[in-house]
Coordinates of C-alpha atoms and ligand atoms in Angstrom, one line a residue:
M1 CA 5.1 81.1 152.8
Q2 CA 3.6 84.4 154.0
E3 CA 2.9 84.7 157.7
L4 CA 0.8 87.1 159.6
V5 CA 2.9 90.0 160.9
S6 CA 0.6 90.8 163.8
N7 CA 2.2 93.7 165.4
T8 CA 2.5 96.1 162.4
V9 CA 1.1 99.5 162.6
H10 CA -1.5 99.0 160.0
D11 CA -2.0 95.4 159.2
E12 CA -4.1 94.7 156.1
Q13 CA -4.7 91.1 157.2
R14 CA -6.2 92.2 160.5
Q15 CA -8.8 94.6 159.0
G16 CA -12.3 93.7 160.1
E17 CA -11.0 91.2 162.6
A18 CA -13.6 90.1 165.1
Y19 CA -12.5 89.5 168.6
L20 CA -12.6 86.9 171.3
P21 CA -10.8 87.2 174.6
I22 CA -7.7 85.1 175.0
A23 CA -8.8 83.6 178.3
S24 CA -12.3 82.1 178.6
T25 CA -14.1 83.3 181.7
D26 CA -16.5 81.5 184.0
R27 CA -18.4 84.7 184.5
A28 CA -22.0 84.5 183.2
F29 CA -22.8 87.6 181.1
R30 CA -26.3 88.8 180.7
K31 CA -25.6 90.1 177.2
H32 CA -23.0 89.7 174.5
F33 CA -21.2 92.1 172.2
Y34 CA -19.4 91.5 169.0
I35 CA -16.7 93.9 167.9
E36 CA -14.8 94.3 164.7
S37 CA -11.9 96.7 164.2
Y38 CA -10.5 98.5 161.2
G39 CA -7.5 100.8 160.7
C40 CA -4.3 101.2 162.7
A41 CA -3.0 99.4 165.8
M42 CA -4.4 102.2 168.0
N43 CA -7.9 101.2 167.0
F44 CA -7.2 97.6 167.8
A45 CA -5.9 98.6 171.2
D46 CA -8.9 100.8 171.8
S47 CA -11.2 97.8 171.1
E48 CA -9.5 96.1 174.0
V49 CA -10.3 99.1 176.3
V50 CA -13.9 99.0 175.0
A51 CA -14.1 95.2 175.8
S52 CA -12.9 95.9 179.3
I53 CA -15.5 98.6 179.9
L54 CA -18.3 96.4 178.5
N55 CA -17.1 93.4 180.6
E56 CA -17.4 95.4 183.7
N57 CA -20.9 96.2 182.8
G58 CA -22.1 92.7 182.2
F59 CA -21.4 92.2 178.5
G60 CA -19.3 89.2 177.4
A61 CA -17.5 89.1 174.0
T62 CA -18.7 86.8 171.2
R63 CA -17.1 86.1 167.9
N64 CA -20.5 85.2 166.4
A65 CA -22.3 88.3 165.3
E66 CA -25.6 86.4 165.1
E67 CA -25.7 85.8 168.8
A68 CA -24.7 89.3 169.8
D69 CA -27.0 91.8 171.5
L70 CA -24.6 94.6 170.6
I71 CA -22.6 94.9 167.4
L72 CA -19.8 97.4 167.5
I73 CA -17.6 98.5 164.6
N74 CA -14.4 100.4 165.4
T75 CA -13.8 102.5 162.4
C76 CA -11.0 104.3 160.5
S77 CA -11.2 107.5 158.5
I78 CA -7.7 107.8 157.2
R79 CA -8.5 107.1 153.6
E80 CA -11.8 107.1 151.7
K81 CA -11.4 103.4 151.0
A82 CA -11.3 102.7 154.7
E83 CA -14.7 104.4 155.2
Q84 CA -16.2 102.6 152.2
T85 CA -15.2 99.3 153.7
V86 CA -17.1 100.2 156.9
R87 CA -20.2 101.3 155.0
K88 CA -20.3 98.1 153.1
R89 CA -19.9 96.1 156.3
L90 CA -22.8 98.0 157.8
T91 CA -25.1 96.9 155.0
E92 CA -24.3 93.3 156.0
F93 CA -25.4 93.9 159.6
R94 CA -28.7 95.3 158.3
K95 CA -29.8 91.7 157.4
L96 CA -28.8 90.5 160.9
K97 CA -30.8 93.3 162.6
K98 CA -33.9 92.4 160.6
Q99 CA -33.7 88.9 162.0
K100 CA -33.1 90.2 165.6
P101 CA -34.8 93.5 166.0
G102 CA -33.6 94.2 169.6
M103 CA -30.0 94.1 168.4
L104 CA -28.1 97.4 168.7
V105 CA -25.4 98.6 166.2
G106 CA -22.8 101.0 167.4
V107 CA -20.1 102.8 165.4
L108 CA -17.0 103.7 167.3
G109 CA -13.7 105.4 166.4
C110 CA -12.5 107.9 163.8
M111 CA -15.5 107.7 161.4
A112 CA -17.9 108.2 164.3
E113 CA -15.9 111.3 165.4
R114 CA -15.7 112.7 161.8
L115 CA -19.3 112.3 160.9
K116 CA -20.9 112.6 164.3
A117 CA -24.8 112.6 164.3
K118 CA -24.7 112.8 160.5
F119 CA -23.9 109.1 160.7
L120 CA -27.4 108.4 162.1
E121 CA -29.0 110.2 159.1
E122 CA -26.8 108.4 156.6
E123 CA -27.0 104.9 158.0
K124 CA -30.4 104.3 159.5
L125 CA -29.5 101.1 161.2
V126 CA -27.0 102.7 163.4
D127 CA -28.2 103.2 167.0
M128 CA -25.0 104.6 168.6
V129 CA -22.2 106.8 167.5
V130 CA -19.3 107.0 169.9
G131 CA -16.0 108.9 169.5
P132 CA -12.6 107.6 170.6
D133 CA -12.6 109.7 173.9
A134 CA -16.1 108.7 174.9
Y135 CA -15.8 104.9 175.5
R136 CA -16.4 105.2 179.3
T137 CA -19.9 106.4 178.5
L138 CA -20.7 103.3 176.4
P139 CA -22.7 101.5 179.1
G140 CA -25.0 104.6 179.5
L141 CA -25.3 105.0 175.8
V142 CA -26.3 101.4 175.4
E143 CA -29.0 101.9 178.0
E144 CA -30.2 105.0 176.2
A145 CA -30.3 103.1 172.9
E146 CA -32.1 100.2 174.5
T147 CA -35.1 102.6 175.0
G148 CA -35.3 103.1 171.3
Q149 CA -33.4 106.5 171.2
K150 CA -30.4 107.1 169.2
A151 CA -27.3 107.7 171.4
V152 CA -24.3 109.9 170.4
N153 CA -21.2 111.0 172.3
V154 CA -18.4 112.4 170.2
L155 CA -16.9 114.7 172.8
L156 CA -13.1 114.9 172.5
S157 CA -11.1 115.2 175.7
R158 CA -7.9 117.0 176.6
D159 CA -7.0 114.4 179.3
E160 CA -8.6 111.1 178.6
T161 CA -6.0 108.3 178.3
Y162 CA -8.0 105.4 179.8
A163 CA -4.9 104.9 182.0
D164 CA -6.8 103.1 184.8
I165 CA -8.6 100.6 182.5
A166 CA -6.9 97.3 182.1
P167 CA -7.5 96.3 178.5
I168 CA -8.8 92.9 177.8
R169 CA -6.5 91.2 175.4
L170 CA -8.6 90.1 172.5
D171 CA -7.7 87.4 170.1
S172 CA -4.1 87.7 171.4
N173 CA -1.3 85.2 170.9
G174 CA -0.5 85.6 174.6
V175 CA 3.0 86.7 173.7
T176 CA 2.8 90.1 172.1
A177 CA 0.6 93.0 173.1
F178 CA 0.0 96.7 172.3
V179 CA 0.3 99.2 175.1
S180 CA -1.1 102.7 174.4
I181 CA 1.1 105.4 175.8
M182 CA -0.5 108.5 174.4
R183 CA -3.6 109.6 172.5
G184 CA -4.4 112.3 169.8
C185 CA -1.9 114.3 167.8
N186 CA -0.8 117.9 167.8
N187 CA 0.8 117.8 164.4
M188 CA -1.2 119.2 161.5
C189 CA 0.0 117.2 158.5
A190 CA -2.0 118.7 155.7
F191 CA -3.3 115.3 154.4
C192 CA -4.3 113.8 157.8
V193 CA -7.6 113.5 159.5
V194 CA -6.2 112.2 162.8
P195 CA -5.9 115.5 164.7
F196 CA -9.7 116.1 163.9
T197 CA -10.8 112.6 164.8
R198 CA -8.6 111.8 167.8
G199 CA -8.1 115.3 169.3
R200 CA -5.2 116.9 171.1
E201 CA -2.2 115.0 172.1
R202 CA -2.0 113.7 175.7
S203 CA 0.5 111.4 177.4
R204 CA -0.5 108.6 179.7
D205 CA 0.7 108.3 183.3
L206 CA 4.1 106.6 183.4
F207 CA 3.2 104.5 186.4
S208 CA 0.1 103.0 184.7
I209 CA 2.1 102.2 181.6
I210 CA 4.8 100.4 183.7
A211 CA 2.1 98.6 185.7
E212 CA 0.4 97.4 182.5
C213 CA 3.8 96.1 181.1
E214 CA 4.6 94.3 184.4
D215 CA 1.2 92.7 184.5
L216 CA 1.6 91.5 180.9
F217 CA 5.0 90.1 181.7
N218 CA 3.7 88.3 184.7
K219 CA 0.9 86.8 182.5
G220 CA 3.5 85.4 180.2
Y221 CA 3.7 88.1 177.5
R222 CA 7.2 88.7 176.2
E223 CA 6.8 91.7 173.9
V224 CA 5.1 95.0 174.2
T225 CA 4.7 97.6 171.4
L226 CA 4.3 101.1 172.8
L227 CA 1.7 102.9 170.7
G228 CA 1.0 106.5 169.9
Q229 CA 0.6 108.6 166.7
N230 CA 3.9 110.3 167.6
V231 CA 5.5 108.4 170.5
D232 CA 8.7 110.5 170.5
S233 CA 6.7 113.5 171.8
Y234 CA 5.6 111.5 174.8
Y235 CA 5.9 114.0 177.7
W236 CA 4.4 113.3 181.1
I237 CA 4.7 115.4 184.3
D238 CA 4.6 113.6 187.6
D239 CA 2.6 116.0 189.6
A240 CA 3.6 114.3 192.9
G241 CA 7.4 114.5 192.2
G242 CA 7.4 117.4 189.8
N243 CA 9.6 115.3 187.4
T244 CA 9.1 115.3 183.6
V245 CA 9.3 112.0 181.7
T246 CA 10.4 112.0 178.1
F247 CA 10.0 109.1 175.6
A248 CA 13.6 108.0 176.1
M249 CA 13.1 107.9 179.8
L250 CA 9.8 105.9 179.4
L251 CA 11.5 103.5 177.0
E252 CA 14.3 102.9 179.6
K253 CA 11.7 102.2 182.3
V254 CA 9.8 99.7 180.2
A255 CA 13.0 98.0 179.1
Q256 CA 13.9 97.6 182.8
V257 CA 10.6 95.6 183.5
S258 CA 12.6 92.5 182.5
P259 CA 15.4 91.7 180.1
L260 CA 13.1 89.0 178.8
L261 CA 10.5 91.6 177.7
R262 CA 11.0 92.8 174.2
V263 CA 10.1 96.4 173.6
R264 CA 8.9 98.0 170.3
F265 CA 7.3 101.3 169.6
S266 CA 5.4 103.1 166.9
T267 CA 5.1 105.6 165.3
S268 CA 8.1 108.0 165.3
H269 CA 7.7 111.3 163.6
P270 CA 11.2 112.1 162.1
K271 CA 11.2 115.6 163.6
D272 CA 10.8 114.2 167.2
I273 CA 13.0 111.1 167.5
T274 CA 16.1 112.1 169.4
D275 CA 19.6 110.8 169.9
E276 CA 18.6 110.1 173.5
V277 CA 16.1 107.6 172.2
L278 CA 18.6 106.0 169.8
F279 CA 21.2 105.8 172.7
T280 CA 18.6 104.2 174.9
M281 CA 17.8 101.6 172.2
D282 CA 21.5 100.9 171.9
K283 CA 21.9 100.5 175.7
Y284 CA 19.2 97.8 176.1
E285 CA 19.3 94.6 174.2
N286 CA 15.6 94.0 174.7
I287 CA 14.6 97.2 172.9
C288 CA 14.2 96.0 169.4
N289 CA 16.4 97.5 166.7
Y290 CA 13.6 98.6 164.5
I291 CA 12.2 102.1 163.8
H292 CA 9.0 103.0 161.8
L293 CA 9.9 106.5 160.4
P294 CA 7.2 107.7 158.0
V295 CA 8.7 110.0 155.3
Q296 CA 5.5 110.5 153.2
S297 CA 7.4 112.1 150.3
G298 CA 11.0 112.5 149.1
S299 CA 10.4 116.0 147.7
T300 CA 11.1 118.9 150.0
R301 CA 8.5 121.0 148.2
I302 CA 5.8 118.4 148.8
L303 CA 7.0 117.9 152.4
Q304 CA 6.5 121.6 153.0
L305 CA 3.0 121.5 151.5
M306 CA 2.3 118.5 153.7
N307 CA 3.4 120.5 156.7
R308 CA 5.8 117.7 157.8
T309 CA 8.3 120.3 159.1
Y310 CA 11.4 118.6 157.7
T311 CA 13.2 118.6 154.3
R312 CA 14.4 115.7 152.3
E313 CA 18.0 116.4 153.4
W314 CA 17.0 116.6 157.0
Y315 CA 15.2 113.2 156.8
I316 CA 18.2 111.6 155.1
A317 CA 20.5 113.0 157.8
K318 CA 18.2 111.4 160.5
V319 CA 18.4 108.1 158.7
N320 CA 22.2 108.4 158.6
R321 CA 22.2 109.2 162.3
I322 CA 20.1 106.1 163.1
K323 CA 22.5 103.9 161.1
E324 CA 25.5 105.5 162.8
I325 CA 24.2 104.9 166.4
L326 CA 22.4 101.7 165.6
P327 CA 24.1 99.9 162.7
G328 CA 21.8 97.4 161.2
C329 CA 18.7 98.9 162.7
G330 CA 15.6 97.9 160.7
L331 CA 13.7 100.8 159.1
S332 CA 10.2 101.1 157.8
T333 CA 8.2 104.0 156.5
D334 CA 4.9 105.3 155.1
I335 CA 4.7 107.0 151.7
I336 CA 1.9 108.9 150.0
A337 CA 2.0 109.0 146.2
G338 CA 0.3 111.8 144.2
F339 CA -0.2 114.5 146.9
C340 CA -1.6 117.8 145.6
T341 CA 0.5 119.4 142.9
E342 CA 3.0 116.6 142.9
T343 CA 5.0 116.7 139.6
E344 CA 7.0 113.9 137.9
E345 CA 10.1 115.6 139.4
D346 CA 8.7 115.4 142.9
H347 CA 7.9 111.7 142.3
Q348 CA 11.4 111.0 141.1
D349 CA 12.6 112.6 144.4
T350 CA 10.5 110.1 146.3
L351 CA 11.9 107.2 144.2
S352 CA 15.5 108.3 144.8
L353 CA 14.9 108.7 148.5
V354 CA 13.4 105.2 148.7
D355 CA 16.4 104.0 146.8
Y356 CA 18.7 105.6 149.3
C357 CA 16.9 104.5 152.5
R358 CA 16.3 100.9 151.3
Y359 CA 13.5 100.3 153.8
D360 CA 12.8 96.8 155.2
L361 CA 9.1 97.5 155.1
A362 CA 6.9 100.3 153.7
Y363 CA 3.3 101.1 153.8
M364 CA 2.5 102.9 150.6
Y365 CA -0.7 104.7 149.6
F366 CA -2.0 107.0 147.0
Y367 CA -3.3 110.3 148.3
S368 CA -7.0 110.3 149.3
E369 CA -8.4 113.7 150.1
R370 CA -10.1 113.8 153.5
P371 CA -12.8 116.4 154.2
G372 CA -11.8 119.1 156.7
T373 CA -8.1 118.6 156.5
L374 CA -5.7 121.4 155.7
A375 CA -5.0 120.0 152.3
A376 CA -8.7 119.7 151.5
R377 CA -9.2 123.4 152.4
R378 CA -6.1 124.8 150.9
Y379 CA -5.1 122.8 147.9
T380 CA -6.6 121.1 144.8
D381 CA -6.4 117.4 144.6
D382 CA -5.1 117.8 141.1
V383 CA -3.0 114.7 140.4
P384 CA -5.2 112.4 138.2
E385 CA -6.1 109.1 139.8
A386 CA -4.4 107.1 137.1
V387 CA -1.2 109.0 137.6
K388 CA -1.3 108.6 141.4
K389 CA -1.8 104.8 140.9
E390 CA 1.0 104.6 138.4
R391 CA 3.4 106.4 140.7
L392 CA 2.4 104.3 143.6
Q393 CA 3.1 101.1 141.6
Q394 CA 6.6 102.4 140.8
I395 CA 7.3 103.1 144.4
I396 CA 5.9 99.6 145.4
A397 CA 8.0 97.9 142.7
M398 CA 11.2 99.6 143.9
H399 CA 10.5 98.9 147.6
R400 CA 9.7 95.2 146.9
Q401 CA 13.1 94.8 145.4
H402 CA 14.7 96.4 148.5
S403 CA 12.7 94.3 150.9
L404 CA 13.6 91.1 149.1
E405 CA 17.3 92.1 149.1
S406 CA 16.9 92.8 152.8
M407 CA 15.5 89.3 153.4
Q408 CA 18.2 87.7 151.2
R409 CA 21.0 89.4 153.2
D410 CA 19.7 87.5 156.3
V411 CA 20.2 84.1 154.7
G412 CA 23.1 82.4 156.5
K413 CA 22.8 84.6 159.6
T414 CA 21.6 83.5 163.0
F415 CA 18.9 85.5 164.9
K416 CA 17.4 85.4 168.4
V417 CA 13.7 84.8 167.8
L418 CA 10.8 85.2 170.1
I419 CA 8.3 82.3 169.4
E420 CA 4.8 83.7 168.9
G421 CA 3.0 80.4 168.2
H422 CA 2.6 77.7 165.6
S423 CA 3.2 78.6 162.0
R424 CA -0.2 79.2 160.4
K425 CA 0.5 76.6 157.8
S426 CA 1.9 73.8 159.9
D427 CA 1.7 72.7 163.5
L428 CA 5.2 71.2 163.1
H429 CA 6.7 74.6 162.7
W430 CA 7.1 77.6 165.0
A431 CA 6.6 81.2 163.9
G432 CA 8.5 84.0 165.6
R433 CA 10.1 87.3 164.9
T434 CA 13.6 88.6 164.9
D435 CA 14.7 91.8 166.6
H436 CA 14.3 93.5 163.3
N437 CA 10.6 92.5 163.1
K438 CA 11.0 89.8 160.4
M439 CA 8.9 86.7 160.6
L440 CA 10.9 83.6 160.8
I441 CA 9.4 80.1 160.4
F442 CA 11.3 77.0 161.6
P443 CA 10.7 73.3 162.3
K444 CA 10.0 72.5 166.0
E445 CA 12.0 69.3 165.8
N446 CA 12.3 67.7 169.2
H447 CA 13.3 70.8 171.2
P448 CA 11.2 71.3 174.3
L449 CA 10.0 74.9 173.4
N450 CA 6.9 76.9 173.9
K451 CA 5.5 80.1 172.6
G452 CA 7.0 83.0 174.6
D453 CA 10.5 81.2 174.5
Y454 CA 13.5 82.7 172.9
V455 CA 15.6 80.6 170.5
F456 CA 18.5 81.1 168.1
V457 CA 17.6 80.3 164.6
K458 CA 19.8 80.1 161.5
V459 CA 18.2 81.4 158.3
E460 CA 18.5 79.0 155.4
E461 CA 16.2 80.5 152.8
C462 CA 13.6 83.3 152.4
T463 CA 10.6 84.5 150.5
A464 CA 9.7 88.2 150.0
G465 CA 7.9 88.3 153.3
T466 CA 9.3 85.4 155.5
L467 CA 12.6 83.9 156.6
L468 CA 12.8 80.2 156.9
G469 CA 15.4 78.6 159.2
K470 CA 16.5 75.9 161.6
I471 CA 17.0 76.0 165.4
E472 CA 20.7 76.5 166.2
L473 CA 20.5 77.0 170.0
Q474 CA 17.9 77.2 172.7
F475 CA 18.1 80.3 174.8
Ligands
LIG501 N1 1.2 109.3 163.0 C1 1.8 108.6 162.0 C2 2.8 109.5 161.3 O1 3.1 110.6 161.6 O2 3.4 109.1 160.3 C3 0.9 108.0 161.0 C4 -0.6 108.1 161.1 S1 -1.6 107.6 159.8 C5 -2.7 106.6 160.8 C6 -0.8 106.3 158.9 C7 -0.4 106.7 157.5 O3 -1.5 106.9 156.7 C8 0.3 108.0 157.4 O4 1.7 107.9 157.7 C9 0.2 108.3 155.9 O5 1.2 107.7 155.1 C10 -1.2 107.7 155.6 N2 -2.2 108.7 155.3 C11 -2.7 109.6 156.2 N3 -3.6 110.4 155.6 C12 -3.7 110.0 154.3 C13 -4.4 110.4 153.2 N4 -5.2 111.4 153.3 N5 -4.2 109.8 152.0 C14 -3.4 108.7 151.9 N6 -2.6 108.3 152.9 C15 -2.8 108.9 154.1
LIG502 FE1 -1.5 112.5 161.1 FE2 0.8 113.8 161.0 FE3 -0.4 113.3 163.4 FE4 0.8 111.3 162.0 S1 1.8 113.1 162.9 S2 -1.3 111.3 163.0 S3 0.3 111.9 159.9 S4 -1.2 114.6 161.7

């Protein structure tokens, strides 16, 4: 039984998900928008900001593209395949637009930022191109496009964090939510397009983050995932008090919202996660023992070409430190196979590092050159595709074995689980997650429980992706 793990950083099962607000509203909207999101959790969170801005301006959400006046597609540029998926999807909207000529099509997010006005030349059906820092101008851009003109705003900002916009939770389970704490990225990993599509790093006002978490808690949510490309470099200066707030301090403040509110975060760049963060995780039971720590490669030579600023040994020392301060902490990673000049020896280094770290979860990709990145300008994408794919398969095979072993180690143990809803396969079962981010399915039996409740569940068996258990004790 494979369940949807809905709060992962990049969730394949959520790609192209169309949204509907969790709570229906009595407000009568003059027009409707349909929005689909691709890519990482940050794009999904941005779509919730977009929904809020559009709601304020008289647009209600619909999950039916055919009845929409405005179709939006929030795009990802991270790999070529992600862009191809969007292009293919746009051709499907072409048919709809023919049937309903007044309908507008807007492209949002990273692909909009990367291609800018070029998008309008390449995809004639597109009416609007809007970059990730320009969503406040969407209502004006819609008006402009309604007059028949093409509308573009791809200006990046040094300070936009949408801090004052209360995101509308779309298609939410009402229990877990993403909270964006920063935008952009100042790292220049050679393979990565993000610094070009999402601009300079900026941290969101602490008070607005806490207010959003409190509001979510008061509405019944019981888990927040703090989001940023590099959360550990969160750094906010309170102009009023002159105090600086680090990520460890923010984490503590969010944990203090309520002991019943679970806190997760993603993503941690290995160079930035500090002991202070690890000690804060240890101090608060409600901060989940789980860290997403992308390594990208196990070869120091490749890491240097990637501009990751750490060596293999340094990364291993960081993993050891995590296990020392937080024994049993869940660990996940991102890995790229076949980066420029990667040799068989480099690849073996990646395999041996994976073998050492024994990740609970890994997102594994083969290298896809992105125009404009440091790697595209400096190096040759010289590893043949067949070799990249073969290496990727070897990494996946090794990781699969580790993740199965990690699931098997949990059999017989009891975990505190936050119930997220019914199991997708049966209304007679609950689905929830452990502190370590593993999905656990268990029969409801006659216990008076609801989603959002905590319960102790003993694991009886497992598959590669899911734990199966039985309620031991209600919280
Ligand atoms: N900020 C995060 C970090 O520092 O690890 C991740 C950002 S990115 C949205 C998610 C993952 O996509 C990266 O960790 C990397 O493994 C992968 N990725 C980024 N650029 C890629 C490329 N050009 N080809 C293949 N994978 C890539
Ligand atoms: Fe991309 Fe590196 Fe920034 Fe992550 S830290 S978003 S991989 S540049």
